[in-house]
Amino acid sequence: MNALDRQIETLMKRVTQEVILPRFQNLAKGEIIEKASDDLVTIADREAEVMLAEGLAAIDSDPAIVGEEAVHADPSIMDALSGDCWIIDPIDGTHNFAHGQPPFGIIIARSFGGLCQSGWILDCLSGRFCSAHLGQGAQVNGETITSQPTGAGAKPIAAISMMFLTEEQQEMVNRTIAPYYDLVDIPRCAAEQYPRLALGQNDVSSFKRTLPWDHAAGILWLNEAGGKAARVDGTEYRVDEPDKPGLIGASSPEIFDAFVARLQANRG
């Protein structure tokens, strides 16, 4: 683990202990706000983002700061995604956190020119710390890891979110994907879903919404671990294309290719 990783880990754990965990299962009704349908924010999200932003600026004040809650208040902040920036998800898995259940975590990415260069993911309850830097591999708690498929049975394990799919898309999954995979529920938390893809729990996941604070760090980490995360057409994920739908993550390039082939065959 390098010096920057240690600084980021220390910051994330301090925010967890001082802001997030004191409010876990301890939120008043007025401290949970619905930003949009099925999209919650809590007082802990907002306070954590402020503390994380201040901490990152102390580490390096040159990059712009793009935080999920700041963007909700001022969408123009997204313009900074094409340059040098820190990207913050103060509590990923807010729906879980607001309902007093795991998993949830903090996600931070460092991006330049629209491409993620470094990423960090902290599981707030277990303390699992994932880190990755472009071209330097992926680590968990400072130890280099290699992505492993589940090998659990005849079928790969697919964590597929149905909640943002149209009825037609749901029918397509049930008809063309379900027979070839063991379908499991998603954790509603990218900070948990990406580690599951590399650590032998899930083999493939698909995402419709691809906002950078949810995905930039996890995609880099999974790819650096030897898995594969990319757009459905195989192109790399860019943080400055937040409205572009469709993203697949898999425990290996082979599983990625097989899953995409089934999607493309259905479209054909």
Short mmCIF file of C-alpha atoms in Angstrom, two decimals:
data_model
loop_
_atom_site.label_atom_id
_atom_site.label_comp_id
_atom_site.label_asym_id
_atom_site.label_seq_id
_atom_site.Cartn_x
_atom_site.Cartn_y
_atom_site.Cartn_z
CA MET A 1 0.00 0.00 0.00
CA ASN A 2 1.51 3.32 -1.04
CA ALA A 3 1.46 6.60 0.85
CA LEU A 4 -1.56 7.98 -1.03
CA ASP A 5 -3.55 4.82 -0.31
CA ARG A 6 -2.77 5.18 3.40
CA GLN A 7 -3.91 8.79 3.38
CA ILE A 8 -7.15 7.94 1.60
CA GLU A 9 -7.82 4.96 3.87
CA THR A 10 -7.24 7.07 6.97
CA LEU A 11 -9.61 9.75 5.69
CA MET A 12 -12.34 7.28 4.76
CA LYS A 13 -12.15 5.49 8.09
CA ARG A 14 -12.20 8.76 10.01
CA VAL A 15 -15.35 9.87 8.19
CA THR A 16 -16.87 6.45 8.81
CA GLN A 17 -16.23 6.60 12.54
CA GLU A 18 -17.08 10.26 13.10
CA VAL A 19 -19.99 10.82 10.72
CA ILE A 20 -21.46 7.65 9.23
CA LEU A 21 -21.57 4.93 11.88
CA PRO A 22 -22.93 7.17 14.66
CA ARG A 23 -26.05 7.60 12.51
CA PHE A 24 -26.35 4.00 11.34
CA GLN A 25 -29.70 2.68 12.64
CA ASN A 26 -30.00 6.01 14.40
CA LEU A 27 -31.54 8.38 11.83
CA ALA A 28 -34.48 10.58 12.69
CA LYS A 29 -37.33 10.74 10.20
CA GLY A 30 -36.38 14.24 9.09
CA GLU A 31 -32.79 13.15 8.41
CA ILE A 32 -33.84 10.97 5.44
CA ILE A 33 -34.88 12.84 2.28
CA GLU A 34 -36.16 11.45 -1.01
CA LYS A 35 -34.30 13.26 -3.81
CA ALA A 36 -36.30 11.40 -6.43
CA SER A 37 -38.33 8.23 -6.64
CA ASP A 38 -36.39 5.49 -4.81
CA ASP A 39 -33.36 7.81 -4.47
CA LEU A 40 -32.62 8.74 -0.87
CA VAL A 41 -30.14 11.02 0.82
CA THR A 42 -29.46 11.36 4.53
CA ILE A 43 -27.84 13.94 6.73
CA ALA A 44 -24.90 11.53 7.01
CA ASP A 45 -24.40 11.56 3.21
CA ARG A 46 -24.20 15.32 3.18
CA GLU A 47 -21.94 15.69 6.20
CA ALA A 48 -19.66 12.88 5.02
CA GLU A 49 -19.25 14.47 1.59
CA VAL A 50 -18.19 17.78 3.13
CA MET A 51 -15.64 16.07 5.35
CA LEU A 52 -14.31 13.91 2.51
CA ALA A 53 -14.03 16.92 0.19
CA GLU A 54 -12.08 18.86 2.80
CA GLY A 55 -9.78 15.90 3.41
CA LEU A 56 -9.10 15.32 -0.28
CA ALA A 57 -8.37 19.01 -0.81
CA ALA A 58 -5.83 18.79 1.99
CA ILE A 59 -4.16 15.84 0.23
CA ASP A 60 -4.14 17.59 -3.18
CA SER A 61 -6.02 20.81 -3.83
CA ASP A 62 -5.36 20.91 -7.59
CA PRO A 63 -8.16 18.58 -8.77
CA ALA A 64 -11.74 19.76 -8.84
CA ILE A 65 -14.11 17.93 -6.52
CA VAL A 66 -17.18 16.21 -7.95
CA GLY A 67 -19.38 14.90 -5.16
CA GLU A 68 -22.71 13.16 -5.65
CA GLU A 69 -24.61 15.48 -3.34
CA ALA A 70 -22.89 18.62 -4.63
CA VAL A 71 -23.90 17.64 -8.16
CA HIS A 72 -27.49 17.17 -7.04
CA ALA A 73 -27.46 20.77 -5.81
CA ASP A 74 -25.52 22.13 -8.82
CA PRO A 75 -25.42 19.92 -11.94
CA SER A 76 -22.84 22.19 -13.58
CA ILE A 77 -20.21 20.61 -11.32
CA MET A 78 -20.33 17.64 -13.70
CA ASP A 79 -18.42 19.74 -16.24
CA ALA A 80 -15.28 19.10 -14.20
CA LEU A 81 -15.39 15.38 -15.07
CA SER A 82 -13.50 15.97 -18.30
CA GLY A 83 -10.51 17.36 -16.42
CA ASP A 84 -8.53 16.51 -13.28
CA CYS A 85 -10.92 15.69 -10.45
CA TRP A 86 -11.70 13.80 -7.30
CA ILE A 87 -15.04 11.94 -7.49
CA ILE A 88 -16.88 11.21 -4.24
CA ASP A 89 -19.74 8.93 -3.28
CA PRO A 90 -20.00 9.69 0.46
CA ILE A 91 -22.31 6.76 1.20
CA ASP A 92 -22.80 4.27 -1.58
CA GLY A 93 -25.80 2.14 -0.73
CA THR A 94 -27.76 4.96 0.89
CA HIS A 95 -31.01 3.00 0.54
CA ASN A 96 -29.51 0.25 2.71
CA PHE A 97 -28.00 2.72 5.17
CA ALA A 98 -31.26 4.65 5.53
CA HIS A 99 -33.11 1.42 6.27
CA GLY A 100 -30.56 0.37 8.87
CA GLN A 101 -29.07 -2.53 6.95
CA PRO A 102 -25.82 -3.42 5.15
CA PRO A 103 -24.03 -3.14 2.83
CA PHE A 104 -22.88 0.43 2.35
CA GLY A 105 -19.53 2.08 1.78
CA ILE A 106 -17.51 5.08 0.67
CA ILE A 107 -16.18 5.34 -2.89
CA ILE A 108 -13.52 7.79 -4.07
CA ALA A 109 -11.96 8.02 -7.53
CA ARG A 110 -9.28 10.21 -9.07
CA SER A 111 -9.84 10.91 -12.74
CA PHE A 112 -7.99 12.80 -15.44
CA GLY A 113 -9.17 13.52 -18.98
CA GLY A 114 -12.35 11.52 -18.47
CA LEU A 115 -10.57 8.32 -17.42
CA CYS A 116 -10.24 6.98 -13.90
CA GLN A 117 -6.62 6.80 -12.75
CA SER A 118 -7.07 5.65 -9.14
CA GLY A 119 -9.93 4.30 -7.07
CA TRP A 120 -10.67 3.43 -3.45
CA ILE A 121 -13.63 1.59 -1.89
CA LEU A 122 -14.23 1.18 1.84
CA ASP A 123 -16.81 -1.15 3.35
CA CYS A 124 -17.84 0.93 6.34
CA LEU A 125 -18.85 -2.02 8.52
CA SER A 126 -16.11 -4.57 7.81
CA GLY A 127 -13.30 -2.10 7.10
CA ARG A 128 -12.40 -3.87 3.83
CA PHE A 129 -10.35 -1.38 1.81
CA CYS A 130 -10.02 -1.87 -1.94
CA SER A 131 -7.54 0.22 -3.91
CA ALA A 132 -6.29 0.37 -7.47
CA HIS A 133 -4.13 2.55 -9.70
CA LEU A 134 -4.10 2.36 -13.47
CA GLY A 135 -1.53 -0.20 -14.62
CA GLN A 136 -0.56 -1.19 -11.07
CA GLY A 137 -2.96 -3.97 -10.14
CA ALA A 138 -5.65 -4.14 -7.47
CA GLN A 139 -5.39 -4.59 -3.73
CA VAL A 140 -7.58 -5.51 -0.77
CA ASN A 141 -6.27 -4.28 2.57
CA GLY A 142 -2.87 -3.73 0.99
CA GLU A 143 -2.58 -7.23 -0.52
CA THR A 144 -2.55 -7.68 -4.30
CA ILE A 145 -5.47 -9.79 -5.51
CA THR A 146 -6.46 -11.58 -8.72
CA SER A 147 -10.08 -11.83 -9.78
CA GLN A 148 -11.55 -15.31 -9.34
CA PRO A 149 -14.76 -16.69 -10.89
CA THR A 150 -17.10 -18.37 -8.42
CA GLY A 151 -16.75 -21.87 -9.82
CA ALA A 152 -19.83 -22.61 -7.75
CA GLY A 153 -21.68 -24.79 -10.24
CA ALA A 154 -22.57 -25.43 -13.84
CA LYS A 155 -23.91 -21.91 -14.31
CA PRO A 156 -22.15 -18.62 -13.63
CA ILE A 157 -23.74 -16.46 -10.93
CA ALA A 158 -25.32 -13.28 -12.28
CA ALA A 159 -26.39 -10.36 -10.08
CA ILE A 160 -28.86 -8.50 -12.25
CA SER A 161 -30.76 -5.39 -11.21
CA MET A 162 -34.31 -5.38 -12.50
CA MET A 163 -35.42 -2.21 -10.74
CA PHE A 164 -34.35 0.22 -13.47
CA LEU A 165 -35.30 -1.98 -16.43
CA THR A 166 -38.40 -1.57 -18.54
CA GLU A 167 -40.93 -4.42 -18.65
CA GLU A 168 -39.58 -5.36 -22.08
CA GLN A 169 -36.01 -5.46 -20.76
CA GLN A 170 -37.07 -7.54 -17.77
CA GLU A 171 -38.78 -10.01 -20.08
CA MET A 172 -35.62 -10.20 -22.17
CA VAL A 173 -33.54 -11.04 -19.10
CA ASN A 174 -35.97 -13.74 -18.01
CA ARG A 175 -36.05 -15.25 -21.49
CA THR A 176 -32.45 -15.04 -22.68
CA ILE A 177 -30.27 -14.67 -19.58
CA ALA A 178 -31.99 -16.50 -16.73
CA PRO A 179 -31.81 -20.00 -18.28
CA TYR A 180 -28.01 -19.83 -18.53
CA TYR A 181 -27.12 -18.17 -15.21
CA ASP A 182 -27.97 -18.54 -11.54
CA LEU A 183 -29.63 -15.18 -10.85
CA VAL A 184 -29.13 -13.56 -7.45
CA ASP A 185 -30.23 -10.28 -5.94
CA ILE A 186 -28.00 -7.25 -6.22
CA PRO A 187 -26.77 -5.65 -2.98
CA ARG A 188 -27.97 -2.16 -4.05
CA CYS A 189 -24.42 -0.99 -3.38
CA ALA A 190 -21.64 -0.73 -5.97
CA ALA A 191 -19.11 -0.61 -3.12
CA GLU A 192 -20.13 -4.23 -2.46
CA GLN A 193 -21.04 -5.37 -5.97
CA TYR A 194 -17.62 -4.82 -7.57
CA PRO A 195 -15.72 -6.69 -4.83
CA ARG A 196 -18.17 -9.59 -5.17
CA LEU A 197 -17.17 -9.90 -8.83
CA ALA A 198 -13.49 -10.35 -8.05
CA LEU A 199 -13.68 -12.21 -4.75
CA GLY A 200 -15.52 -15.30 -5.90
CA GLN A 201 -19.12 -14.42 -4.96
CA ASN A 202 -20.62 -13.27 -8.28
CA ASP A 203 -19.52 -13.80 -11.88
CA VAL A 204 -21.32 -11.07 -13.80
CA SER A 205 -23.43 -7.98 -13.18
CA SER A 206 -25.14 -5.53 -15.48
CA PHE A 207 -25.87 -1.88 -14.75
CA LYS A 208 -28.25 0.48 -16.50
CA ARG A 209 -27.33 3.68 -14.65
CA THR A 210 -23.61 4.38 -14.85
CA LEU A 211 -22.92 7.51 -12.79
CA PRO A 212 -19.21 8.07 -12.09
CA TRP A 213 -19.40 8.19 -8.29
CA ASP A 214 -20.99 4.73 -8.35
CA HIS A 215 -18.76 3.05 -10.93
CA ALA A 216 -15.43 4.75 -11.72
CA ALA A 217 -13.42 3.28 -8.84
CA GLY A 218 -15.01 -0.16 -9.03
CA ILE A 219 -14.47 -0.51 -12.76
CA LEU A 220 -10.80 0.38 -12.45
CA TRP A 221 -10.35 -1.96 -9.48
CA LEU A 222 -12.06 -4.90 -11.21
CA ASN A 223 -10.10 -4.43 -14.44
CA GLU A 224 -6.82 -4.11 -12.54
CA ALA A 225 -7.68 -7.34 -10.69
CA GLY A 226 -7.96 -9.15 -14.03
CA GLY A 227 -11.73 -9.15 -14.40
CA LYS A 228 -13.45 -7.06 -17.02
CA ALA A 229 -15.79 -4.08 -16.77
CA ALA A 230 -16.75 -2.10 -19.86
CA ARG A 231 -19.65 -0.83 -21.90
CA VAL A 232 -21.81 -3.43 -23.59
CA ASP A 233 -20.05 -2.71 -26.89
CA GLY A 234 -16.68 -3.37 -25.23
CA THR A 235 -15.54 0.26 -25.11
CA GLU A 236 -13.95 1.57 -21.95
CA TYR A 237 -15.94 3.45 -19.34
CA ARG A 238 -15.45 7.21 -19.25
CA VAL A 239 -16.49 9.31 -16.26
CA ASP A 240 -17.45 12.20 -18.54
CA GLU A 241 -20.19 10.13 -20.21
CA PRO A 242 -22.54 9.82 -17.21
CA ASP A 243 -25.72 9.62 -19.28
CA LYS A 244 -24.51 6.79 -21.49
CA PRO A 245 -26.42 3.67 -20.42
CA GLY A 246 -25.24 0.11 -20.23
CA LEU A 247 -22.32 -1.40 -18.34
CA ILE A 248 -21.20 -4.96 -17.67
CA GLY A 249 -18.82 -6.19 -15.00
CA ALA A 250 -17.50 -9.76 -14.89
CA SER A 251 -15.03 -11.84 -12.95
CA SER A 252 -13.12 -12.69 -16.14
CA PRO A 253 -12.92 -11.45 -19.74
CA GLU A 254 -14.32 -14.80 -20.90
CA ILE A 255 -17.43 -14.49 -18.75
CA PHE A 256 -17.84 -10.89 -19.92
CA ASP A 257 -17.65 -11.94 -23.57
CA ALA A 258 -20.12 -14.81 -23.13
CA PHE A 259 -22.65 -12.58 -21.38
CA VAL A 260 -22.39 -9.84 -23.99
CA ALA A 261 -22.73 -12.42 -26.77
CA ARG A 262 -26.07 -13.51 -25.34
CA LEU A 263 -27.26 -9.91 -25.17
CA GLN A 264 -26.20 -9.24 -28.75
CA ALA A 265 -27.77 -12.46 -30.05
CA ASN A 266 -31.09 -11.40 -28.55
CA ARG A 267 -30.85 -7.97 -30.15
CA GLY A 268 -30.08 -9.53 -33.49
#
